[in-house]
PDB file of C-alpha atoms in Angstrom:
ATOM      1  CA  UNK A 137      94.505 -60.502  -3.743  1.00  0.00           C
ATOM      2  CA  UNK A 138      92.516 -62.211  -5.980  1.00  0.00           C
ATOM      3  CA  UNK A 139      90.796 -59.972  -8.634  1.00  0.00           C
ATOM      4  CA  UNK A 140      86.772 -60.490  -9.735  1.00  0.00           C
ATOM      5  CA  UNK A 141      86.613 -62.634 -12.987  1.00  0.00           C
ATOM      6  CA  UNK A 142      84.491 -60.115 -14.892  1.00  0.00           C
ATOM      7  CA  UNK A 143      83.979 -63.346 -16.922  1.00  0.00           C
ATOM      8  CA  UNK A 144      81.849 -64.704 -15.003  1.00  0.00           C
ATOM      9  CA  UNK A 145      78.832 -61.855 -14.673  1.00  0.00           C
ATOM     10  CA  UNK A 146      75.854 -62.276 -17.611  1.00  0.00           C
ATOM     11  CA  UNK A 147      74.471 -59.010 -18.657  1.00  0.00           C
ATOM     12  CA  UNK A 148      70.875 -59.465 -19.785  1.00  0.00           C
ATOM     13  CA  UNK A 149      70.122 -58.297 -23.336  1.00  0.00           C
ATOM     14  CA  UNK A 150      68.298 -54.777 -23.708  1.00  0.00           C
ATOM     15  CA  UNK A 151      64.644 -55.611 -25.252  1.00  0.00           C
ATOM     16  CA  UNK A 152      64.608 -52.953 -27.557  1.00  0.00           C
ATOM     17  CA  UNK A 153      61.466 -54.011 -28.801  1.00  0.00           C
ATOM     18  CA  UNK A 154      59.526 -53.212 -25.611  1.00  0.00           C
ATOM     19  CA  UNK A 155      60.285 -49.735 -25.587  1.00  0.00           C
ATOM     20  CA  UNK A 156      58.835 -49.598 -28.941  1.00  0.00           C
ATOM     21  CA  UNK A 157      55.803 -50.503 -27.750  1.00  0.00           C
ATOM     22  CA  UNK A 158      55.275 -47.915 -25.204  1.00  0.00           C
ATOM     23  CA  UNK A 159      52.983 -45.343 -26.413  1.00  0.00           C
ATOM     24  CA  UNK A 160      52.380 -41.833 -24.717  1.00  0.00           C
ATOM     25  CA  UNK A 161      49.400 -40.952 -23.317  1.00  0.00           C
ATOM     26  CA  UNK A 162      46.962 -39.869 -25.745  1.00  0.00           C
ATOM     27  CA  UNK A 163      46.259 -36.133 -25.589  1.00  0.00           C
ATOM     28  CA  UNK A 164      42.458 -34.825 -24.814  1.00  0.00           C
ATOM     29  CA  UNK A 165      41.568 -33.032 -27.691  1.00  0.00           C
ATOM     30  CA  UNK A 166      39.105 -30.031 -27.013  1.00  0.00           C
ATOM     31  CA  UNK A 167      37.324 -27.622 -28.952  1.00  0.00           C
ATOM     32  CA  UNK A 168      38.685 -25.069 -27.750  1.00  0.00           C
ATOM     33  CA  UNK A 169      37.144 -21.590 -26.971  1.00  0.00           C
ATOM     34  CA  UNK A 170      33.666 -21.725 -29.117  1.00  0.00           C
ATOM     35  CA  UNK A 171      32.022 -18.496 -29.526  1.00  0.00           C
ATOM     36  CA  UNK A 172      28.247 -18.599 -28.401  1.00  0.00           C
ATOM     37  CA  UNK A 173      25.542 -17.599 -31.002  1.00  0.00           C
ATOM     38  CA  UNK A 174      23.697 -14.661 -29.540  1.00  0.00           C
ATOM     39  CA  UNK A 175      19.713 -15.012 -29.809  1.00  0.00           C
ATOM     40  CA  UNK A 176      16.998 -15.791 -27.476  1.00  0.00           C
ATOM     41  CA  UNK A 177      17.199 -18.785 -25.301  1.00  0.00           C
ATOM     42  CA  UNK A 178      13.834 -20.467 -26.113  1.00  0.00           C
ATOM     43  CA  UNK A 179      14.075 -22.656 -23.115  1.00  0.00           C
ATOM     44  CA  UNK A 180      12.705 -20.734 -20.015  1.00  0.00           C
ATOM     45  CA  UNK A 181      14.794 -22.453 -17.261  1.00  0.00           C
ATOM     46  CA  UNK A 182      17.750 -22.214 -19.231  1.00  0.00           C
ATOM     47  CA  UNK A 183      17.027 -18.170 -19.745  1.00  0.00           C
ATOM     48  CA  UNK A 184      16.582 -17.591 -16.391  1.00  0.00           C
ATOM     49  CA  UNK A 185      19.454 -19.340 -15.795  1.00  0.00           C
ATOM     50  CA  UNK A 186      21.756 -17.197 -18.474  1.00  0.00           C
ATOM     51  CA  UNK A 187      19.422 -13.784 -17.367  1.00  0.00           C
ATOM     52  CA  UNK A 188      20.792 -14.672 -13.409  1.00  0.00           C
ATOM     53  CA  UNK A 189      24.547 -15.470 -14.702  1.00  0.00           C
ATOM     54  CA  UNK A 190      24.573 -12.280 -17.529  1.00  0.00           C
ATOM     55  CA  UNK A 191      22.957 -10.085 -14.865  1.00  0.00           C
ATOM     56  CA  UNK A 192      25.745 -11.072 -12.537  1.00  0.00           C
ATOM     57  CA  UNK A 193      28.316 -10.652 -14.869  1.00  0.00           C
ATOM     58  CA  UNK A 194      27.097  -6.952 -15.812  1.00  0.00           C
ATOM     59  CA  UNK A 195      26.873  -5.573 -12.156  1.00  0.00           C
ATOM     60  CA  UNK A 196      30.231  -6.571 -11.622  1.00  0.00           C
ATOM     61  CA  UNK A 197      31.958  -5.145 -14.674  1.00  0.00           C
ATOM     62  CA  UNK A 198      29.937  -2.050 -13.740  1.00  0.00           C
ATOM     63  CA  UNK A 199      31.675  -2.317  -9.985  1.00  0.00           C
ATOM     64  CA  UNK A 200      35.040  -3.165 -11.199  1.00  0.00           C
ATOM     65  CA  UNK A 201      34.866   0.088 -13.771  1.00  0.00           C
ATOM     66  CA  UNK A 202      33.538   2.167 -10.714  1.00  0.00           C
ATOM     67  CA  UNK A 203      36.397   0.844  -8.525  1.00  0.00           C
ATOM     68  CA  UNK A 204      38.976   1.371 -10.886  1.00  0.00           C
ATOM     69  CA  UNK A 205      38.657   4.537 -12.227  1.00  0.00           C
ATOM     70  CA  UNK A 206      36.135   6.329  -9.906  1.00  0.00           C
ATOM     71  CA  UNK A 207      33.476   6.620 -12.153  1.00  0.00           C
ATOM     72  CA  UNK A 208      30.302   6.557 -10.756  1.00  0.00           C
ATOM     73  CA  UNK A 209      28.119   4.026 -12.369  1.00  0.00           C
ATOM     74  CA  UNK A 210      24.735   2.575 -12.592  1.00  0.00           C
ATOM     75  CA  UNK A 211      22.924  -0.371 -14.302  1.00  0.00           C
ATOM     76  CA  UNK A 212      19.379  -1.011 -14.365  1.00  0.00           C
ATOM     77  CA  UNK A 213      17.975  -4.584 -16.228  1.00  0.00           C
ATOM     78  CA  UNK A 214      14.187  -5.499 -16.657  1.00  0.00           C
ATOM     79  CA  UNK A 215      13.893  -9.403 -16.354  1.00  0.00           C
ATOM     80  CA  UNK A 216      11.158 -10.701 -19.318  1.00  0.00           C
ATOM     81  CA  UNK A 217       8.836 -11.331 -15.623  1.00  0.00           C
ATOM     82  CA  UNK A 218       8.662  -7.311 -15.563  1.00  0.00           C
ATOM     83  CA  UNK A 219      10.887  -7.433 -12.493  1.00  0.00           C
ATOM     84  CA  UNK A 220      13.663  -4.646 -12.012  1.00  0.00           C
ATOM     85  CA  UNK A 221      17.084  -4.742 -11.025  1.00  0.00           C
ATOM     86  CA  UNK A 222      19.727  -2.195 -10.156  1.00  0.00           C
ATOM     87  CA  UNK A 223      23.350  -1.474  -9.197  1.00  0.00           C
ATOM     88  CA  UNK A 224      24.504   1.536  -8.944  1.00  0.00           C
ATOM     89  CA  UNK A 225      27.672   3.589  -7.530  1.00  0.00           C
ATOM     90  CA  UNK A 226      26.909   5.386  -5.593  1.00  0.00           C
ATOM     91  CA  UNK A 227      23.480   4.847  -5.980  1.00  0.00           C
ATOM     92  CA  UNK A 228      21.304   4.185  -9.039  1.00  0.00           C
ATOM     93  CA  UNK A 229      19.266   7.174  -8.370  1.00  0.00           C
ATOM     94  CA  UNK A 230      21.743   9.643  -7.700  1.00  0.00           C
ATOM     95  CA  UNK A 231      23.289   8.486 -10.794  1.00  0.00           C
ATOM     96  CA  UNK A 232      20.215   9.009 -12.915  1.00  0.00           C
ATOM     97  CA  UNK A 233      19.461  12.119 -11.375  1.00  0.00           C
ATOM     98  CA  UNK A 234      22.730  13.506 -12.456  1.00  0.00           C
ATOM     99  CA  UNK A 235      22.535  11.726 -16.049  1.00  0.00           C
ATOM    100  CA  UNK A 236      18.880  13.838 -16.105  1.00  0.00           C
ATOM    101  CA  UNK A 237      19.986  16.561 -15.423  1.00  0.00           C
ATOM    102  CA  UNK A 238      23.004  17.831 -17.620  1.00  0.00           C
ATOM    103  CA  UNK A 239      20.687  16.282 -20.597  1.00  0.00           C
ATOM    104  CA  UNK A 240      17.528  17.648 -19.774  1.00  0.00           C
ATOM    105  CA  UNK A 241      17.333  19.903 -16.549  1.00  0.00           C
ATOM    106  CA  UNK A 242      13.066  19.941 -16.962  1.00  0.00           C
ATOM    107  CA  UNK A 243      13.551  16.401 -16.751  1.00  0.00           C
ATOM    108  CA  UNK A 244      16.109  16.824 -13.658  1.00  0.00           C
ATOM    109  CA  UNK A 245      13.440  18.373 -12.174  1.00  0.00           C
ATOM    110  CA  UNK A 246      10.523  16.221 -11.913  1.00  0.00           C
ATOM    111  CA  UNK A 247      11.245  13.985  -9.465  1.00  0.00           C
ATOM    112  CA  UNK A 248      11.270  16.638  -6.772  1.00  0.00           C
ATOM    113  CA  UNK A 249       7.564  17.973  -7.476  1.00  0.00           C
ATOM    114  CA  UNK A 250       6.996  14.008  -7.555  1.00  0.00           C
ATOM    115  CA  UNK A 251       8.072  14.094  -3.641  1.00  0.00           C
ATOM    116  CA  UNK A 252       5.985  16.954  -3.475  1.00  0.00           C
ATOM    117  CA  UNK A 253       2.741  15.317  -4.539  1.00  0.00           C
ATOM    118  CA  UNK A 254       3.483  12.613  -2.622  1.00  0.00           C
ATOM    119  CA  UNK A 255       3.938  14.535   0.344  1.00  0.00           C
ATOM    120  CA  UNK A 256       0.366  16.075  -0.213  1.00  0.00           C
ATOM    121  CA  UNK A 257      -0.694  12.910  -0.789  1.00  0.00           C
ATOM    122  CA  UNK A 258       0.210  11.358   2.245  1.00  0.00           C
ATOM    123  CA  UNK A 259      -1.042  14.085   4.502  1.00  0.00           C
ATOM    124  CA  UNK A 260      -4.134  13.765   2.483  1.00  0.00           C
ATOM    125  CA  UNK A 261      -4.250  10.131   3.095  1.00  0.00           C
ATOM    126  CA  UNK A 262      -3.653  10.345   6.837  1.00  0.00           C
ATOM    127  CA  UNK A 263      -6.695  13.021   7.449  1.00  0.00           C
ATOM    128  CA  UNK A 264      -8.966  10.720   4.954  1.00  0.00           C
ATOM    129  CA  UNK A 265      -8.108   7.550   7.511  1.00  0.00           C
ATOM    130  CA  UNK A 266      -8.622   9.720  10.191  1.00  0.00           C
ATOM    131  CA  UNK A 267     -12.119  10.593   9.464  1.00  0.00           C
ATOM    132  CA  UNK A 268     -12.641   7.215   8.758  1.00  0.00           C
ATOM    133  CA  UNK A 269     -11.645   6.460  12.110  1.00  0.00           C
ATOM    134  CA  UNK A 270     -13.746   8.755  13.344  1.00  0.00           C
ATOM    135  CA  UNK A 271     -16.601   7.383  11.520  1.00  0.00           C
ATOM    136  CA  UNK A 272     -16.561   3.950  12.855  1.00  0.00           C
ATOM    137  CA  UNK A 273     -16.479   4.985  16.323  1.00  0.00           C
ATOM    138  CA  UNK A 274     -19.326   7.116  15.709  1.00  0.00           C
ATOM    139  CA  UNK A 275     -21.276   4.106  14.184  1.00  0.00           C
ATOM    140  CA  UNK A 276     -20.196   1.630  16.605  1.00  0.00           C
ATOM    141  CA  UNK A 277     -21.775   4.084  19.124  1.00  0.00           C
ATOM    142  CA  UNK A 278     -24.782   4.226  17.174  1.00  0.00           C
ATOM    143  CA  UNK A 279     -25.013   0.329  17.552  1.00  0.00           C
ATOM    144  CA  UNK A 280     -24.653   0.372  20.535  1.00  0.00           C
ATOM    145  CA  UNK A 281     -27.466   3.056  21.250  1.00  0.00           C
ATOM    146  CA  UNK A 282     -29.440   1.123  18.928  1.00  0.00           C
ATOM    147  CA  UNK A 283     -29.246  -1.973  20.991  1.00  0.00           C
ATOM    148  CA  UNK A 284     -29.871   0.066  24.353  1.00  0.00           C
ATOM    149  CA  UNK A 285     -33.283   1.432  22.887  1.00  0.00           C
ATOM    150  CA  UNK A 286     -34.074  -1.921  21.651  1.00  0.00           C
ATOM    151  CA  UNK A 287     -33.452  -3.434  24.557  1.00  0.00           C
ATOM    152  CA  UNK A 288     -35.762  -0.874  26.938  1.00  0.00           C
ATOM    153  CA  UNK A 289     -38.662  -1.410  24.389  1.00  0.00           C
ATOM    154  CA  UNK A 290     -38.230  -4.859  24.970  1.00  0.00           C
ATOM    155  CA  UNK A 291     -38.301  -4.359  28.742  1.00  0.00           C
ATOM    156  CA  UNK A 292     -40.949  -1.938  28.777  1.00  0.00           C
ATOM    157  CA  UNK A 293     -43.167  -4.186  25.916  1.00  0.00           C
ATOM    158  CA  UNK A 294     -43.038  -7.238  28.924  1.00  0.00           C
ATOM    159  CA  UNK A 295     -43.706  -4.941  31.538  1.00  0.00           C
ATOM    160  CA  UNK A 296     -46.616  -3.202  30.335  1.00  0.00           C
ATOM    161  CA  UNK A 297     -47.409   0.507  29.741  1.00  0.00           C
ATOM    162  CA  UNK A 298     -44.575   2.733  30.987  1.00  0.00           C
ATOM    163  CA  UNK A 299     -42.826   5.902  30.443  1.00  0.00           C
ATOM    164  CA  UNK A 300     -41.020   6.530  26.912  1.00  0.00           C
ATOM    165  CA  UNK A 301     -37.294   5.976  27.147  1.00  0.00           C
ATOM    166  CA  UNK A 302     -36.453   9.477  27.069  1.00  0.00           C
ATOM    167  CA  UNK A 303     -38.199  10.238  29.995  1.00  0.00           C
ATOM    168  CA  UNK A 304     -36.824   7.319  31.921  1.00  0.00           C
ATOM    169  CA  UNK A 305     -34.024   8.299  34.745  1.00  0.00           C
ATOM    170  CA  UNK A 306     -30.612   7.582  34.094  1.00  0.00           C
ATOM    171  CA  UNK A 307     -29.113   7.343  37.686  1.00  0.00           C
ATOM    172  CA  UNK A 308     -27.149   3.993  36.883  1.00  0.00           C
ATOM    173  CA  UNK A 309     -25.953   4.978  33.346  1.00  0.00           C
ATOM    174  CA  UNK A 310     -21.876   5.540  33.171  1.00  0.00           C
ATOM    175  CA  UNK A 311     -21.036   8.497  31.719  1.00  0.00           C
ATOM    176  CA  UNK A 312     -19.949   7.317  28.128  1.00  0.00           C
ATOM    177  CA  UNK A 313     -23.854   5.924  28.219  1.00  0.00           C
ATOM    178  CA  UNK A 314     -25.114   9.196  29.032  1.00  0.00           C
ATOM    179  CA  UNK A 315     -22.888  10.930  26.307  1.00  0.00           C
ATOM    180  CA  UNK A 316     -24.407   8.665  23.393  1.00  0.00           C
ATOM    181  CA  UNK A 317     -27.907   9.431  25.421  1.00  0.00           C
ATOM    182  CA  UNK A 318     -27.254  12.844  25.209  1.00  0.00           C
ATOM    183  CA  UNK A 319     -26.450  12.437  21.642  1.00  0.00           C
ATOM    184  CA  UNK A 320     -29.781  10.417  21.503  1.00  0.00           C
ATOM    185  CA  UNK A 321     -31.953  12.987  22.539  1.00  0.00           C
ATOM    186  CA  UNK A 322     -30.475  16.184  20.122  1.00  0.00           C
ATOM    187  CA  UNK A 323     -31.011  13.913  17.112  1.00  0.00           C
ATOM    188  CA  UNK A 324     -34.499  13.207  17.983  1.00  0.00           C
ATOM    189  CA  UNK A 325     -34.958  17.227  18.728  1.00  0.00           C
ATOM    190  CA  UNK A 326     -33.614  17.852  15.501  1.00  0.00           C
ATOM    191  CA  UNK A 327     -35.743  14.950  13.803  1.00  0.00           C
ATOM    192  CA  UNK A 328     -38.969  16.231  15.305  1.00  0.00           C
ATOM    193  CA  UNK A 329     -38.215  20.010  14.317  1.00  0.00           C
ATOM    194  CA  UNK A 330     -37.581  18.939  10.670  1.00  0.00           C
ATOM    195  CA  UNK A 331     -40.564  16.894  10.220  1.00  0.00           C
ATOM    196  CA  UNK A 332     -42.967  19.766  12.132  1.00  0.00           C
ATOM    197  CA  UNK A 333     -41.355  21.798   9.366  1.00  0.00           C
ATOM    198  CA  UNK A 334     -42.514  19.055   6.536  1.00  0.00           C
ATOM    199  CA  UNK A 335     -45.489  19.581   8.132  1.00  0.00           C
ATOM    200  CA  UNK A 336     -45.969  23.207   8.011  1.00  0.00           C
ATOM    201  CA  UNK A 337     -44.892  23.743   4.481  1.00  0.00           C
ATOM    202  CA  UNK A 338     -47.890  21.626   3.561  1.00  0.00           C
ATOM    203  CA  UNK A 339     -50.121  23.519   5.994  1.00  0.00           C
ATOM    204  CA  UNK A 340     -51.925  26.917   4.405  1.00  0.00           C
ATOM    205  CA  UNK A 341     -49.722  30.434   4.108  1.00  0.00           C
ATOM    206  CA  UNK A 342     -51.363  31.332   7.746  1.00  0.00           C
ATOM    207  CA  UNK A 343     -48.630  28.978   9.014  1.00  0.00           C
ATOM    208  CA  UNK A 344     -45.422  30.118   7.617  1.00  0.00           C
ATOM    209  CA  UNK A 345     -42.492  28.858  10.064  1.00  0.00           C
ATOM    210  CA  UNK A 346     -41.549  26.791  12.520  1.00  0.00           C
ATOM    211  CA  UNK A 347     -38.737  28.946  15.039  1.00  0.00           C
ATOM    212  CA  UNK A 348     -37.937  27.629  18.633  1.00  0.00           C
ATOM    213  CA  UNK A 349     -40.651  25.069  18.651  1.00  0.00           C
ATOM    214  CA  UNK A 350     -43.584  27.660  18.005  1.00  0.00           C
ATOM    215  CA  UNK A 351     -45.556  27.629  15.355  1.00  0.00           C
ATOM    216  CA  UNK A 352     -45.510  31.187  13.777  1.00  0.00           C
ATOM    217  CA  UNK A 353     -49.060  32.762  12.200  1.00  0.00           C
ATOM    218  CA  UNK A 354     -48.731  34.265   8.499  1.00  0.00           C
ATOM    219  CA  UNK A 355     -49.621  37.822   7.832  1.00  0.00           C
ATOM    220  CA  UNK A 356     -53.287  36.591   6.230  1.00  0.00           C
ATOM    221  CA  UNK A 357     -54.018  34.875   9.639  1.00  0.00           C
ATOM    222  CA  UNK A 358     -53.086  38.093  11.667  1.00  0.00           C
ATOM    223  CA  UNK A 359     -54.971  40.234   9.089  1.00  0.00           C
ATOM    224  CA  UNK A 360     -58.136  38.108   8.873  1.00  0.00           C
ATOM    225  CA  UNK A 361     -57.983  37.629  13.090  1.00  0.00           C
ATOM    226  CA  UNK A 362     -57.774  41.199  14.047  1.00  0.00           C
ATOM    227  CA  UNK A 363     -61.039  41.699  11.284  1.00  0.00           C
ATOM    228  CA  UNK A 364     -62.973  39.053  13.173  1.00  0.00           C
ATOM    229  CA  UNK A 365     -62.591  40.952  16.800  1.00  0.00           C
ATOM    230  CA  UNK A 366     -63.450  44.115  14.827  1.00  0.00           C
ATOM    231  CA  UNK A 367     -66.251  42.781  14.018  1.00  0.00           C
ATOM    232  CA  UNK A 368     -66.972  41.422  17.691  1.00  0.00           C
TER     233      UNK A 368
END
């Protein structure tokens, strides 16, 4: 067998000088970690932006150390807008309540005569929009009395001399009519007694009262009367 002539195979030279040449790639160079200055950020997206993101940050530190050791834990932030935020574990007010009370039990104390006063306050609220209630319905019958009366004049002004409304009969009227009519007629009853009494207090002493309608003679009218049929 005829063995390979090894002297006939080139071997192509090693260019040394190319691997030279290749460089790694360059390495990003970063500033690493940079501690932020703390003071106010002047911008005021950018601060509600870093209020949102710190705000965040804080409720969840104050749920991890609540989860991890069983503390019970609350955080309360103010945003620079005057709006309030909370987080609490259980709950922010239990939490406060407790805090309140080891430190300062008048303190601790307060928020139940709070609920108290409120309570009060609401029943006081609910009678006050009662009556109110009740006073619109009373004047929204009093309109529409007002437009009833109006509207007879009317009738009775085109047809000529009639009878006064209160003496008119009230066959057709429903009964919530005749409820505001009856309404009507003790108002005027107690208008006309209370200017008869005007009237009598301006009247000489004779005339002293005014009791079931009746005009009631003074002792100096009696007096002088029974002289004149002495006299007779």
């Amino acid at each position: 067998m005829a063995e390979p002539n090894n002297n006939n195979v080139l071997l192509s030279p090693v260019d040394e000088s190319n691997n030279n040449n290749v460089l790694p790639p360059p390495v990003k160079k970063t500033k690493g970690r940079r501690r932020v200055e703390i003071k106010k950020v002047e911008a005021a997206s950018n601060r509600h932006v870093t209020f949102s993101k710190r705000k965040k940050g804080l409720f969840n530190k104050a749920a991890e150390l609540s989860l991890l050791t069983g503390a019970e834990t609350a955080a309360i932030v103010v945003s620079g807008n005057g709006r309030m935020f909370g987080f609490g574990s259980s709950s922010c007010d239990a939490v406060i309540h407790r805090y309140l009370a080891e430190s300062n039990p008048q303190a601790a104390r307060e928020p139940d005569r709070r609920n108290k006063n409120d309570a009060v306050n609401s029943a006081n609220l609910a009678k006050l929009r009662q009556q109110l209630l009740e006073a619109r319905r009373q004047l929204e019958e009093e309109k529409k009395l007002a437009v009833m009366i109006q509207q007879r004049k009317q009738v009775a002004a085109v047809a000529g001399p009639a009878e006064l409304w209160w003496e008119e009969e009230m066959i057709d009227q429903n009964p919530k009519e005749l409820e505001s009519y009856s309404e009507a007629l003790h108002r005027l009853k107690s208008d006309v007694e209370r200017r008869a009494q005007q009237k009598i207090m301006n009247l000489p002493c004779r005339y002293t009262s005014l009791m079931d309608g009746r005009v009631v003679m003074g002792e100096n009218f009696m007096n002088n009367n029974n002289t004149n049929m002495n006299n007779m």
